[in-house]
Amino acid sequence: MIAYRQKLKLSVVAIAVSMGLAGTIVGCNDNNSTSQVQDEEAQFRAKAEAMVKDLSLSEKLDILQGPGMDLNTYAGIPPINLEEGKDVPGIAGYINGVKNEVLDIPAAKLSDGPAGLRFSPTREGQSGTFYATAWPIGSLLASSWDTDLVKKVGEAFGDEVKEYGVDFLLAPGMNIQRNPLLGRNFEYYSEDPVVSGKIAAAMVNGVESNGVGATIKHFVANNAETNRFFNDSIAEPRTLREIYLRSFQIAVEDSQPWAVMSSYNLLNGTYVDQRKDVLTDILRDEWKFKGLVMSDWFAGNVAGLTSDFTGDVGRDPESAAKQIAAGNNLIEPGNVKEDLQASYENGTLTEEDIDKSVVAILTQVQKSPSYNHYQYSESPDLNAHIALSRLAASESMVLLKNMESALPIAADKKVATFGTTQINTFKGGTGSGDVNSAYVKDIASGLAEQFDVNDGLVSFFSDYWDQNKVSNPALFASGYVIEEPSVAAVPALQELIASSAESDDAAIITIGRQAGEGSDRSSGKGDYLLSDTEQEMITAVAAAFHAKGKKVTVVLNVNGVIDTAAWSDSVDAILLAYMGGQETGSAVADVLSGAVNPSGKLAQTMPASYSDVPSSTTFPGTDVDGDGLPDKSYYNEGIYVGYRYYTSFNKPVSYAFGHGLSYTTFAYGNSAVTSNTLTAGGNLTITTTITNTGSVAGKEAAQVYVNAPENKLKKPTVELKAFDKTALLAAGESEVLTFNISAQTLSSFDPANNEWIIEPGTYNVYVAPSSDVSDIQPITFSISNEIVVSKTTPNTLALPDGVTAGSFVTVSE
Ligand code: BGC
């Protein structure tokens, strides 16, 4: 949340806090007994239940109403009982505290976001600056396929959360990347629910190992930014269960986060934050989630704001009550107390529902550093974290193409670098996922530390950038954008191309794309497609360098997937760097020089054409109400998202999901099912031996795809069920990887019977380097009778009135 604060016209609600300060205030922070108790969660819950008895209705409503953004930039209501001297300016919100005759619960602090902790670098009355580490974006971290690495990043990230005085991190973001043009894809991990769920769980476990909370978001089916407050995602229960909910289910079951953030969108006609089936029946009762649920900021039309925060559409004064009744415990960012009070008085909100939410919130708050009066240092070890950020970025970048060993480039070689993104390098996306880091190492500087770079070219692009940059017009954008110079129109650039092809050993062209919160990308030139000037630059540089027998590499410093089909044949190597955080430039250089052998693999497909994307005709939605903005998104493709579609309908792709090259080679051998205890609760164990058959050390991310029999249910040709990554294997070295697939992960959702089932028949299992399993010999196992893995709540996720299965235009070849 950034620049829209001035535009708010919300009524400020007077706070009626009963401040009965006479007599002794009994502190509630004695944790002595809890440390001895096995089930801490139950202990916190019992205490929260006791606390509720000492709260007036007014105090309870204060707790349900998050007071919103930081005091410096939001003219709203100040958080109640914020510990003196312990505010963190620039954060996204708070949970109100309480101070009465019995209780003294400090306000808790909530801060974004997915790629680093977000707060103001400067503070009133203080001369110093405060920075956080900018980590690699979510899509890049997921490309590591390395849950240990992601957990380490989470540990360091969580240390910053704690040492800067924050209690809950508003991350990780983990929506499924349904369409490559979603503006916020950079915050998210993958098109696949197993990758998203496992990587998110690793991040949550890392962050929370510090005793601070993580918030998985945006729950659920929040897959378009255009008109994001009012876009209605319309999808069948099976689609939701197997793809969009499944990632969150895995994250909840594997990491039990302190919080879940419900999403802006409607789902099948109702705001997600007002859906009891999603927030209570599924999240709490089926998945056993124990934490608190908070709304996204202004979600559910509590404020009557249009999606761009400029208009007034007429607010729903019952929205807050509907949210609380559904199980959305905390409403951000506040100003709903009067609504809640009115709903309580007119009987639409019961005290029982209010108490449930208060208990859910206070159960988590007791674990927080603020509640426990933690004396934070404001000086985490940023140097160590920056080094980890660089390592994580380099271990995650994906080498898409590398003909005739164009890469690595030996460290003493002369390199010619092209493109303004080498100067204006993107560390991350825009909006609440942006981070105030101390600096960004640009690609030109990173390369200069490891290669002999052509200074004339760096100066040319640096000057061009300074003279031609313009403010980025996107809604939440920060910074500038630029169009590349046209080679044909700039003689100085033509000369530099010709002279560098003579003098330098290799060319490196950087292509950049920025995007972020509040808007989606376009499928046209300059966004999904290269602009004419970018294409011109690639063509001219490739011609000049190839004429001299020299290689050309393209580095993609992008927010999300772009087209490569139109130009990849012109170049020798392509590195998908995504956005690597503040050390992007160093990480790119580490991979290009071979200091780090690339081991990242795509967590999303790179299609041959945008029109091949199964949601391309429905994204970001259809304007049904005629206001010029899309408001209905039909998920016609159903479960056929990403590689599930391309593999099932034989669509060729540019680079398959799971693809990524290394400077060495690997052989897969001895794949076998070593244990099969598949029952409702059992699992399947598979082992494979991975051998480094090349000449340099490297790591390999191996993936397990299953082709399942079809009885009642149609299935995608292959579905990822497990993955793992080797340690750094020396040339000739082997490692045995073990993959465990739970019955739940293997199962498919049978909507007719409200149950997850494993159907009988023969299963083909491919242990493979990518989702292209065409050359892989499967191993098989059989199931003789259908296994019902789990039952689900009947009548959940129903389609809206008037929509039936027949309303979806099913995808085909
Ligand atoms: C975003 C959330 C973010 C919140 C607070 C919202 O606009 O969607 O992801 O956590 O603002 O900044």
PDB file of N, CA and C in Angstrom, residues 206-250:
ATOM      1  N   GLY A 206      10.832 -20.680   7.990  1.00  0.00           N
ATOM      2  CA  GLY A 206      12.052 -19.890   8.227  1.00  0.00           C
ATOM      3  C   GLY A 206      11.746 -18.609   8.969  1.00  0.00           C
ATOM      4  N   VAL A 207      10.782 -17.859   8.479  1.00  0.00           N
ATOM      5  CA  VAL A 207      10.421 -16.569   9.103  1.00  0.00           C
ATOM      6  C   VAL A 207       9.997 -16.800  10.555  1.00  0.00           C
ATOM      7  N   GLU A 208       9.114 -17.778  10.761  1.00  0.00           N
ATOM      8  CA  GLU A 208       8.534 -17.959  12.099  1.00  0.00           C
ATOM      9  C   GLU A 208       9.502 -18.592  13.097  1.00  0.00           C
ATOM     10  N   SER A 209      10.631 -19.126  12.604  1.00  0.00           N
ATOM     11  CA  SER A 209      11.624 -19.661  13.550  1.00  0.00           C
ATOM     12  C   SER A 209      12.171 -18.547  14.443  1.00  0.00           C
ATOM     13  N   ASN A 210      11.928 -17.288  14.054  1.00  0.00           N
ATOM     14  CA  ASN A 210      12.377 -16.142  14.855  1.00  0.00           C
ATOM     15  C   ASN A 210      11.366 -15.716  15.920  1.00  0.00           C
ATOM     16  N   GLY A 211      10.228 -16.373  15.983  1.00  0.00           N
ATOM     17  CA  GLY A 211       9.211 -15.928  16.934  1.00  0.00           C
ATOM     18  C   GLY A 211       8.442 -14.727  16.433  1.00  0.00           C
ATOM     19  N   VAL A 212       8.334 -14.584  15.122  1.00  0.00           N
ATOM     20  CA  VAL A 212       7.460 -13.567  14.520  1.00  0.00           C
ATOM     21  C   VAL A 212       6.499 -14.299  13.591  1.00  0.00           C
ATOM     22  N   GLY A 213       5.433 -13.617  13.191  1.00  0.00           N
ATOM     23  CA  GLY A 213       4.420 -14.279  12.384  1.00  0.00           C
ATOM     24  C   GLY A 213       4.623 -14.068  10.891  1.00  0.00           C
ATOM     25  N   ALA A 214       4.169 -15.052  10.103  1.00  0.00           N
ATOM     26  CA  ALA A 214       4.091 -14.883   8.645  1.00  0.00           C
ATOM     27  C   ALA A 214       2.616 -14.928   8.262  1.00  0.00           C
ATOM     28  N   THR A 215       2.286 -14.287   7.156  1.00  0.00           N
ATOM     29  CA  THR A 215       0.895 -14.196   6.690  1.00  0.00           C
ATOM     30  C   THR A 215       0.849 -14.680   5.247  1.00  0.00           C
ATOM     31  N   ILE A 216       0.300 -15.839   5.002  1.00  0.00           N
ATOM     32  CA  ILE A 216       0.214 -16.282   3.612  1.00  0.00           C
ATOM     33  C   ILE A 216      -0.952 -15.546   2.936  1.00  0.00           C
ATOM     34  N   LYS A 217      -0.727 -15.126   1.699  1.00  0.00           N
ATOM     35  CA  LYS A 217      -1.733 -14.278   1.033  1.00  0.00           C
ATOM     36  C   LYS A 217      -1.671 -14.521  -0.459  1.00  0.00           C
ATOM     37  N   HIS A 218      -2.631 -14.146  -1.262  1.00  0.00           N
ATOM     38  CA  HIS A 218      -3.918 -13.560  -0.934  1.00  0.00           C
ATOM     39  C   HIS A 218      -4.907 -14.666  -1.194  1.00  0.00           C
ATOM     40  N   PHE A 219      -5.551 -15.121  -0.146  1.00  0.00           N
ATOM     41  CA  PHE A 219      -6.379 -16.316  -0.128  1.00  0.00           C
ATOM     42  C   PHE A 219      -7.793 -15.964  -0.598  1.00  0.00           C
ATOM     43  N   VAL A 220      -8.198 -16.298  -1.776  1.00  0.00           N
ATOM     44  CA  VAL A 220      -7.734 -17.275  -2.735  1.00  0.00           C
ATOM     45  C   VAL A 220      -8.307 -16.920  -4.117  1.00  0.00           C
ATOM     46  N   ALA A 221      -7.694 -17.465  -5.159  1.00  0.00           N
ATOM     47  CA  ALA A 221      -8.104 -17.177  -6.545  1.00  0.00           C
ATOM     48  C   ALA A 221      -8.054 -15.684  -6.844  1.00  0.00           C
ATOM     49  N   ASN A 222      -7.020 -15.035  -6.378  1.00  0.00           N
ATOM     50  CA  ASN A 222      -6.790 -13.605  -6.617  1.00  0.00           C
ATOM     51  C   ASN A 222      -5.797 -13.522  -7.787  1.00  0.00           C
ATOM     52  N   ASN A 223      -6.337 -13.654  -8.997  1.00  0.00           N
ATOM     53  CA  ASN A 223      -5.456 -13.859 -10.145  1.00  0.00           C
ATOM     54  C   ASN A 223      -5.539 -12.770 -11.192  1.00  0.00           C
ATOM     55  N   ALA A 224      -6.070 -11.604 -10.816  1.00  0.00           N
ATOM     56  CA  ALA A 224      -6.046 -10.456 -11.734  1.00  0.00           C
ATOM     57  C   ALA A 224      -5.942  -9.199 -10.878  1.00  0.00           C
ATOM     58  N   GLU A 225      -5.157  -8.241 -11.321  1.00  0.00           N
ATOM     59  CA  GLU A 225      -5.045  -6.959 -10.613  1.00  0.00           C
ATOM     60  C   GLU A 225      -6.028  -5.931 -11.167  1.00  0.00           C
ATOM     61  N   THR A 226      -6.427  -6.088 -12.433  1.00  0.00           N
ATOM     62  CA  THR A 226      -7.341  -5.135 -13.041  1.00  0.00           C
ATOM     63  C   THR A 226      -8.682  -5.177 -12.307  1.00  0.00           C
ATOM     64  N   ASN A 227      -9.134  -4.007 -11.861  1.00  0.00           N
ATOM     65  CA  ASN A 227     -10.377  -3.921 -11.086  1.00  0.00           C
ATOM     66  C   ASN A 227     -10.379  -4.917  -9.931  1.00  0.00           C
ATOM     67  N   ARG A 228      -9.288  -4.920  -9.213  1.00  0.00           N
ATOM     68  CA  ARG A 228      -9.075  -5.999  -8.242  1.00  0.00           C
ATOM     69  C   ARG A 228     -10.051  -5.998  -7.077  1.00  0.00           C
ATOM     70  N   PHE A 229     -10.680  -4.861  -6.769  1.00  0.00           N
ATOM     71  CA  PHE A 229     -11.643  -4.857  -5.654  1.00  0.00           C
ATOM     72  C   PHE A 229     -12.963  -5.534  -6.028  1.00  0.00           C
ATOM     73  N   PHE A 230     -13.211  -5.655  -7.334  1.00  0.00           N
ATOM     74  CA  PHE A 230     -14.549  -6.119  -7.756  1.00  0.00           C
ATOM     75  C   PHE A 230     -14.529  -7.275  -8.750  1.00  0.00           C
ATOM     76  N   ASN A 231     -13.347  -7.808  -9.025  1.00  0.00           N
ATOM     77  CA  ASN A 231     -13.260  -8.884 -10.009  1.00  0.00           C
ATOM     78  C   ASN A 231     -13.741 -10.195  -9.368  1.00  0.00           C
ATOM     79  N   ASP A 232     -14.645 -10.867 -10.044  1.00  0.00           N
ATOM     80  CA  ASP A 232     -15.265 -12.085  -9.507  1.00  0.00           C
ATOM     81  C   ASP A 232     -14.662 -13.305 -10.215  1.00  0.00           C
ATOM     82  N   SER A 233     -13.901 -14.101  -9.475  1.00  0.00           N
ATOM     83  CA  SER A 233     -13.298 -15.304 -10.066  1.00  0.00           C
ATOM     84  C   SER A 233     -14.335 -16.420 -10.034  1.00  0.00           C
ATOM     85  N   ILE A 234     -14.701 -16.918 -11.210  1.00  0.00           N
ATOM     86  CA  ILE A 234     -15.755 -17.927 -11.270  1.00  0.00           C
ATOM     87  C   ILE A 234     -15.133 -19.255 -11.696  1.00  0.00           C
ATOM     88  N   ALA A 235     -15.130 -20.195 -10.778  1.00  0.00           N
ATOM     89  CA  ALA A 235     -14.428 -21.457 -11.029  1.00  0.00           C
ATOM     90  C   ALA A 235     -15.164 -22.599 -10.361  1.00  0.00           C
ATOM     91  N   GLU A 236     -15.024 -23.780 -10.948  1.00  0.00           N
ATOM     92  CA  GLU A 236     -15.704 -24.955 -10.408  1.00  0.00           C
ATOM     93  C   GLU A 236     -14.974 -25.467  -9.164  1.00  0.00           C
ATOM     94  N   PRO A 237     -15.726 -26.138  -8.280  1.00  0.00           N
ATOM     95  CA  PRO A 237     -15.110 -26.618  -7.046  1.00  0.00           C
ATOM     96  C   PRO A 237     -13.843 -27.458  -7.277  1.00  0.00           C
ATOM     97  N   ARG A 238     -13.859 -28.328  -8.288  1.00  0.00           N
ATOM     98  CA  ARG A 238     -12.662 -29.161  -8.492  1.00  0.00           C
ATOM     99  C   ARG A 238     -11.458 -28.297  -8.865  1.00  0.00           C
ATOM    100  N   THR A 239     -11.690 -27.301  -9.731  1.00  0.00           N
ATOM    101  CA  THR A 239     -10.606 -26.401 -10.128  1.00  0.00           C
ATOM    102  C   THR A 239     -10.030 -25.715  -8.894  1.00  0.00           C
ATOM    103  N   LEU A 240     -10.922 -25.217  -8.053  1.00  0.00           N
ATOM    104  CA  LEU A 240     -10.466 -24.504  -6.858  1.00  0.00           C
ATOM    105  C   LEU A 240      -9.709 -25.444  -5.926  1.00  0.00           C
ATOM    106  N   ARG A 241     -10.279 -26.601  -5.693  1.00  0.00           N
ATOM    107  CA  ARG A 241      -9.655 -27.542  -4.749  1.00  0.00           C
ATOM    108  C   ARG A 241      -8.280 -28.004  -5.229  1.00  0.00           C
ATOM    109  N   GLU A 242      -8.187 -28.397  -6.515  1.00  0.00           N
ATOM    110  CA  GLU A 242      -6.948 -29.033  -6.978  1.00  0.00           C
ATOM    111  C   GLU A 242      -5.838 -28.039  -7.309  1.00  0.00           C
ATOM    112  N   ILE A 243      -6.212 -26.810  -7.673  1.00  0.00           N
ATOM    113  CA  ILE A 243      -5.185 -25.854  -8.089  1.00  0.00           C
ATOM    114  C   ILE A 243      -5.054 -24.705  -7.088  1.00  0.00           C
ATOM    115  N   TYR A 244      -6.104 -23.929  -6.932  1.00  0.00           N
ATOM    116  CA  TYR A 244      -5.966 -22.644  -6.222  1.00  0.00           C
ATOM    117  C   TYR A 244      -5.955 -22.814  -4.701  1.00  0.00           C
ATOM    118  N   LEU A 245      -6.760 -23.729  -4.185  1.00  0.00           N
ATOM    119  CA  LEU A 245      -6.754 -23.961  -2.738  1.00  0.00           C
ATOM    120  C   LEU A 245      -5.614 -24.885  -2.326  1.00  0.00           C
ATOM    121  N   ARG A 246      -5.262 -25.795  -3.211  1.00  0.00           N
ATOM    122  CA  ARG A 246      -4.294 -26.827  -2.829  1.00  0.00           C
ATOM    123  C   ARG A 246      -2.970 -26.220  -2.361  1.00  0.00           C
ATOM    124  N   SER A 247      -2.502 -25.167  -3.024  1.00  0.00           N
ATOM    125  CA  SER A 247      -1.219 -24.572  -2.625  1.00  0.00           C
ATOM    126  C   SER A 247      -1.329 -24.054  -1.193  1.00  0.00           C
ATOM    127  N   PHE A 248      -2.438 -23.402  -0.865  1.00  0.00           N
ATOM    128  CA  PHE A 248      -2.622 -22.888   0.499  1.00  0.00           C
ATOM    129  C   PHE A 248      -2.777 -24.040   1.499  1.00  0.00           C
ATOM    130  N   GLN A 249      -3.442 -25.087   1.043  1.00  0.00           N
ATOM    131  CA  GLN A 249      -3.619 -26.242   1.933  1.00  0.00           C
ATOM    132  C   GLN A 249      -2.259 -26.828   2.328  1.00  0.00           C
ATOM    133  N   ILE A 250      -1.385 -26.970   1.341  1.00  0.00           N
ATOM    134  CA  ILE A 250      -0.049 -27.521   1.629  1.00  0.00           C
ATOM    135  C   ILE A 250       0.690 -26.594   2.595  1.00  0.00           C
TER     136      ILE A 250
END
